[in-house]
Amino acid sequence: MANNNDYHNRNADQKNRRVHPVKKKKKFFNTPYFRIPLLIIILLIVILGIYLIVAVAKTPKLDVELLTGQKQSSVVYDNEQNSIAQLHSSENRLLVDYEDIPDTVKETFIAVEDKRFYKHFGADPIRIIKSAFNNLKAGEVVEGGSTITIQLAKNAFIEDPTAQKLSRKIQEAVLALQIEHVYTKNEILTFYLNRIYLGESSFGIRTASLTYFNKELKDLNPAEIAMLAGLPQAPSGYDPYFYPEKAKARRTIVLGVMRDNGIITQADYDKYVDTPFTFVDQVKSKQKNVQMPEIATRNKQHPYFVDYVISELQAKYGFTPEQIYSGGLKIYTTVNSKIQTKAEEAFADSKNFPANSKDGTSVQGAMTVLEPDSGAIAAMVGGREYTPMGLNRAYQSKRQPGSTAKPLVVYAPALEHGGYYPGTVFDDMPVKFNNGDGTVWAPTDYDTITSGWRGLITMREAVEDSVNVYAVKLLSSLGVENGWQFAKNNLGLSLTNNDKVLSMALGTFDISTLQMASAYGTFANNGVKAEPYSVIKVLGPDGKTLVENTPSEKRVMKETTAYLMNDLLRSVVTYGTGTKARIGNWYICGKTGTTSLDPAKFGNRSGNPDAWFAGYSPKYAGVVWMGYDQTDTSHYLYKVYGGSYPASIWKQVMTVAHEGLAVQSSISRPEGLTTVKFDSKSGLLPSSLTPSEFVKSEICAADSVPTKVSDVWVQVMVDANNPNLLAPVGSMNAVSRLCLNVLGRPKDVTWPSDEAPYKAPDKYVNESGSSTSGETPPAGDSSIPQLSLSSPYYDGSSTLVQLPVSNYNSKKYTVKLYIKKPGQSYLETYVPEDGNKRTIQYRLDLFGAGAVSGTYTFWGVLMDNDSFTEGPPSNPVTLEISN
């Protein structure tokens, strides 16, 4: 029985075990947490492998001709698809054999570009990792990641410069391996040193040696070798002619690499590290003569424009020099050959320029013409004589623009800001501004000595006659920051924080003719800025479109602002300083500009460094600059202004540009403008005192119409027998005389002819008929209550003084103010329109950069409304103002 029980118990246990089996723990490799990431990794490897196989399969066939010879020339076309230039790969290239390259040159380039050149097989992972570390350590690019062989392999991509970067890198590595298989290391190094682009249109190390130093390779010293070896990383960025400080810093780094690699000694490093860049001045002074291959000068019309095209292809689209000169490209450009040819003829004509200096140095110049509605550059001339390595002053030189800057940094920003219009008035009289360093700046006008001061003038008058003081006062009122921001962000001027000063109004920053033409073209294009460009499209040798320009346009100002600027600048050509630029019945706008010699450097010499004319029609905008490349005591312009030679050249070129076009004598007027009658001596609405000859009409944006009534005119009581003397209060021999209420003018400055008759007398007549000074108000009638004044409140931004007065019977009396102002020996009187109120408002100044500094004293009296008898003066209250 016991055995049976044991049997049943065992069976029961087995059944229980079958019903409730024990779970085994799964291994991690069988879980989704491992399998899914593994599948993803495998998938990525497969995709990468496929991408690698496709990229390798599409690797261009190694073209030995690219390394040992030249390929197809590229052709440049004008805007009518006429060929104007053939770009040859042999352009400015002088070959050299391996044996003729000094070891120092070879070792330096290897140390900088590819230190493991003789150890790798084309691609060098170690080189990539190490160069990245060294660059990070140095804080800038000291070594390149690509090997010398890979840099040669890049030539295989001439026909497809827009290929994806990753696939290109793979294909470059494949080609590098092929090159290493076919050629020796010495042959590869020779190919590289003969083909490398080193700036200034120089291909190959020997050409660069002659270009920069006029020396053969064997004659170069370590500093010169270091400069050349530093160029491949960024030939334009380290160009010593334009960025000498950057080039010198790069040379110092390379000298350090040469020292660290045992190419030169520490003594050599110490000797050459601070060698000055004297060769730059030598080249600019034409103290050398580089012999170019004959083919370099063939079939190349409009060379300055073509040079700019080459620059745009590199900077904007990433083409390499090899691709441009050897790629068989068809480059279609915006140049208008008719306009370009006339511009070149104008600059070749010596009659269009002042005589040379005593040492024979020529006055130089530059011009850019573009189409405002698209930004297409129609013509560009960068100097009077072209040389293959010459400076293209049209876009590479930046000079101070003088008064041509005013529309860009003062007038357009003010109109865009609102509250200003062409009738806005400021006082053209001597003014001083605190520089913040204990010195003061006193701007003057170009013709102050000969023509005197203009007094209260409108914006239109200031623009027409290029008045400096007005522009400075307007920018001070607007705020330098506002003008700077508009010019930089809206018009694209390359301003820096150092330019953010009040003298910016007079063009003390640097700009090129290209930037200037683009900015002025924005006015012609109704406030829409079109980015300038020279390349329309580029085709490869197979006809495939490689790049095609898409015009970039952006509205940067209101249509009303652009129209008002056009209207103002039209006045310059019609009545002002730019009348030489008129072209028939065309709607021509323009602005002249002339810079001044620095008195600290030139003493009392009369002359100027720069002369400009910027002008435009609805069809073309053009800018001309004239001056010496280097301004010094022997080289500066004399009696050359923007309205003279520059305007004459502009007219010659633009007359040809407009030939055959339908004449546009006007432009359409946008909505949002109105016409307002105003007082031309205040810019405000005419008052009952404004003389009729000073009531004028002006165009204005609807949101900037003046709302205040002019208070610049006052009635002054003068002696009837001698109207040039003030009459004492209560005098029975007094008559009324209309005068201008203007403060801050120096006593010894002559008033302009239209204002002189309204100058207020500054002395009183006494009982004997002679003059005397009036320092305090008259005693008045003691039967009339005496007024009491409280301390004044002053708002510096509006120059408005508020004077609280004691209670009085406003039905019987009116408040009258007596004011003693700084620098005046007489009292002014003022009866405000709100004279029966408890707070009297009086404005100190309307036309300058603020109220005149000094002490102002105020008295108040009550005047009987029936008899006009005045009571005794109140207590005096004073106001101190310091600027």
Coordinates of C-alpha atoms in Angstrom, one line a residue, residues 20-204:
H20 CA 3.6 24.6 -13.7
P21 CA 6.9 24.3 -15.6
V22 CA 10.0 26.2 -14.3
K23 CA 10.8 29.3 -16.5
K24 CA 14.3 29.5 -17.9
K25 CA 16.0 32.9 -18.0
K26 CA 16.5 34.2 -21.6
K27 CA 20.0 35.3 -22.8
F28 CA 20.4 39.2 -23.5
F29 CA 21.5 38.4 -27.1
N30 CA 18.0 36.9 -27.8
T31 CA 16.2 40.1 -26.5
P32 CA 14.8 42.9 -28.7
Y33 CA 17.1 45.3 -26.8
F34 CA 20.0 43.8 -28.7
R35 CA 18.5 42.6 -31.9
I36 CA 16.9 45.9 -33.0
P37 CA 20.1 48.1 -32.6
L38 CA 22.1 45.3 -34.2
L39 CA 19.7 45.3 -37.2
I40 CA 20.0 49.1 -37.4
I41 CA 23.8 48.9 -37.4
I42 CA 23.9 46.3 -40.0
L43 CA 21.5 48.3 -42.2
L44 CA 23.7 51.4 -41.8
I45 CA 26.7 49.4 -42.8
V46 CA 24.9 48.1 -45.8
I47 CA 23.8 51.6 -46.8
L48 CA 27.2 53.0 -46.3
G49 CA 28.7 50.2 -48.3
I50 CA 26.3 50.7 -51.2
Y51 CA 27.0 54.5 -51.0
L52 CA 30.8 53.8 -51.0
I53 CA 30.4 51.4 -54.0
V54 CA 28.4 53.9 -56.0
A55 CA 30.7 56.7 -55.2
V56 CA 33.8 54.7 -56.2
A57 CA 32.0 53.5 -59.4
K58 CA 31.3 57.1 -60.4
T59 CA 34.9 58.2 -59.8
P60 CA 36.1 60.1 -62.9
K61 CA 38.8 58.4 -64.9
L62 CA 42.2 59.7 -64.1
D63 CA 43.1 62.3 -66.8
V64 CA 46.9 62.4 -67.0
E65 CA 46.5 65.6 -69.1
L66 CA 45.2 67.4 -66.0
L67 CA 48.6 66.8 -64.3
T68 CA 51.0 67.0 -67.1
G69 CA 49.4 69.5 -69.5
Q70 CA 46.4 71.8 -69.9
K71 CA 42.8 71.1 -70.7
Q72 CA 40.1 73.2 -72.4
S73 CA 40.0 77.0 -72.1
S74 CA 37.0 78.6 -70.5
V75 CA 35.1 81.3 -72.5
V76 CA 33.5 84.4 -71.0
Y77 CA 30.5 86.0 -72.7
D78 CA 28.8 89.4 -72.3
N79 CA 25.1 90.0 -71.8
E80 CA 24.4 89.5 -75.5
Q81 CA 26.4 86.2 -75.5
N82 CA 29.4 87.7 -77.4
S83 CA 32.7 86.2 -76.4
I84 CA 34.8 88.7 -74.5
A85 CA 37.6 86.5 -73.0
Q86 CA 39.2 83.1 -73.1
L87 CA 40.7 81.9 -69.8
H88 CA 43.7 79.7 -70.4
S89 CA 45.1 77.3 -67.9
S90 CA 48.5 78.5 -68.8
E91 CA 47.6 82.0 -67.6
N92 CA 50.4 83.4 -65.5
R93 CA 52.0 80.0 -65.0
L94 CA 55.8 79.4 -65.3
L95 CA 56.8 75.8 -64.9
V96 CA 59.9 74.6 -63.0
D97 CA 61.6 71.2 -62.9
Y98 CA 62.0 69.2 -59.7
E99 CA 65.8 69.7 -59.7
D100 CA 65.4 73.5 -59.9
I101 CA 63.2 73.7 -56.8
P102 CA 65.3 74.4 -53.7
D103 CA 65.1 71.8 -50.9
T104 CA 63.9 74.5 -48.5
V105 CA 60.9 75.2 -50.7
K106 CA 60.0 71.5 -51.1
E107 CA 60.5 70.7 -47.4
T108 CA 58.5 73.7 -46.2
F109 CA 55.5 73.0 -48.4
I110 CA 55.6 69.3 -47.3
A111 CA 55.8 70.3 -43.6
V112 CA 52.9 72.7 -43.9
E113 CA 50.6 70.8 -46.3
D114 CA 51.5 67.1 -45.9
K115 CA 54.2 66.1 -43.4
R116 CA 53.8 62.4 -44.0
F117 CA 53.9 62.8 -47.8
Y118 CA 56.7 60.3 -48.3
K119 CA 55.1 57.7 -46.0
H120 CA 51.5 57.4 -47.1
F121 CA 49.9 56.0 -50.3
G122 CA 47.8 59.0 -51.3
A123 CA 45.3 59.2 -48.4
D124 CA 46.6 59.6 -44.9
P125 CA 44.2 59.0 -41.9
I126 CA 47.0 59.8 -39.5
R127 CA 47.6 63.1 -41.2
I128 CA 43.9 64.0 -40.9
I129 CA 43.8 63.3 -37.2
K130 CA 47.1 65.0 -36.4
S131 CA 46.4 68.1 -38.5
A132 CA 43.0 68.5 -36.7
F133 CA 44.8 68.4 -33.4
N134 CA 47.5 70.9 -34.4
N135 CA 44.9 73.3 -35.8
L136 CA 42.9 73.1 -32.6
K137 CA 46.0 73.7 -30.5
A138 CA 47.1 76.7 -32.6
G139 CA 43.7 78.2 -32.7
E140 CA 43.7 78.5 -36.5
V141 CA 44.4 76.4 -39.6
V142 CA 48.1 75.6 -39.4
E143 CA 48.0 72.3 -41.4
G144 CA 45.6 71.0 -44.0
G145 CA 43.9 67.6 -43.7
S146 CA 44.1 66.7 -47.4
T147 CA 47.3 65.2 -48.7
I148 CA 49.2 66.8 -51.5
T149 CA 48.1 63.9 -53.7
I150 CA 44.5 64.4 -52.9
Q151 CA 44.8 68.1 -53.7
L152 CA 46.0 67.1 -57.2
A153 CA 43.1 64.6 -57.4
K154 CA 40.6 67.4 -57.0
N155 CA 41.4 68.5 -60.5
A156 CA 39.4 65.6 -61.8
F157 CA 36.2 67.4 -60.6
I158 CA 36.4 70.4 -63.0
E159 CA 33.2 69.4 -64.7
D160 CA 31.1 69.0 -61.5
P161 CA 32.2 71.5 -58.8
T162 CA 28.8 71.1 -57.1
A163 CA 29.1 67.4 -56.4
Q164 CA 28.2 66.3 -52.9
K165 CA 31.1 66.7 -50.5
L166 CA 31.2 63.1 -49.1
S167 CA 31.2 61.4 -52.4
R168 CA 33.8 63.8 -53.7
K169 CA 36.1 63.0 -50.7
I170 CA 35.7 59.3 -51.4
Q171 CA 36.4 59.7 -55.1
E172 CA 39.4 62.0 -54.4
A173 CA 40.9 59.3 -52.2
V174 CA 40.4 56.7 -55.0
L175 CA 42.0 59.0 -57.6
A176 CA 44.9 59.8 -55.1
L177 CA 45.6 56.0 -54.9
Q178 CA 45.7 55.8 -58.7
I179 CA 48.0 58.8 -59.0
E180 CA 50.4 57.3 -56.4
H181 CA 50.4 54.1 -58.4
V182 CA 51.3 55.8 -61.7
Y183 CA 53.8 58.5 -60.5
T184 CA 56.7 58.8 -58.1
K185 CA 56.6 61.0 -55.1
N186 CA 58.9 63.5 -56.6
E187 CA 56.8 63.7 -59.8
I188 CA 53.7 64.2 -57.7
L189 CA 55.4 67.0 -55.7
T190 CA 56.5 68.7 -58.9
F191 CA 53.0 68.5 -60.3
Y192 CA 51.6 70.1 -57.2
L193 CA 54.2 72.9 -56.9
N194 CA 53.6 73.8 -60.6
R195 CA 49.8 73.8 -60.4
I196 CA 49.0 75.2 -57.0
Y197 CA 47.2 78.6 -57.0
L198 CA 48.9 81.2 -54.8
G199 CA 46.8 84.3 -55.4
E200 CA 47.3 87.3 -57.6
S201 CA 46.6 85.2 -60.7
S202 CA 49.7 83.2 -59.9
F203 CA 49.7 79.5 -60.7
G204 CA 52.7 77.5 -59.5

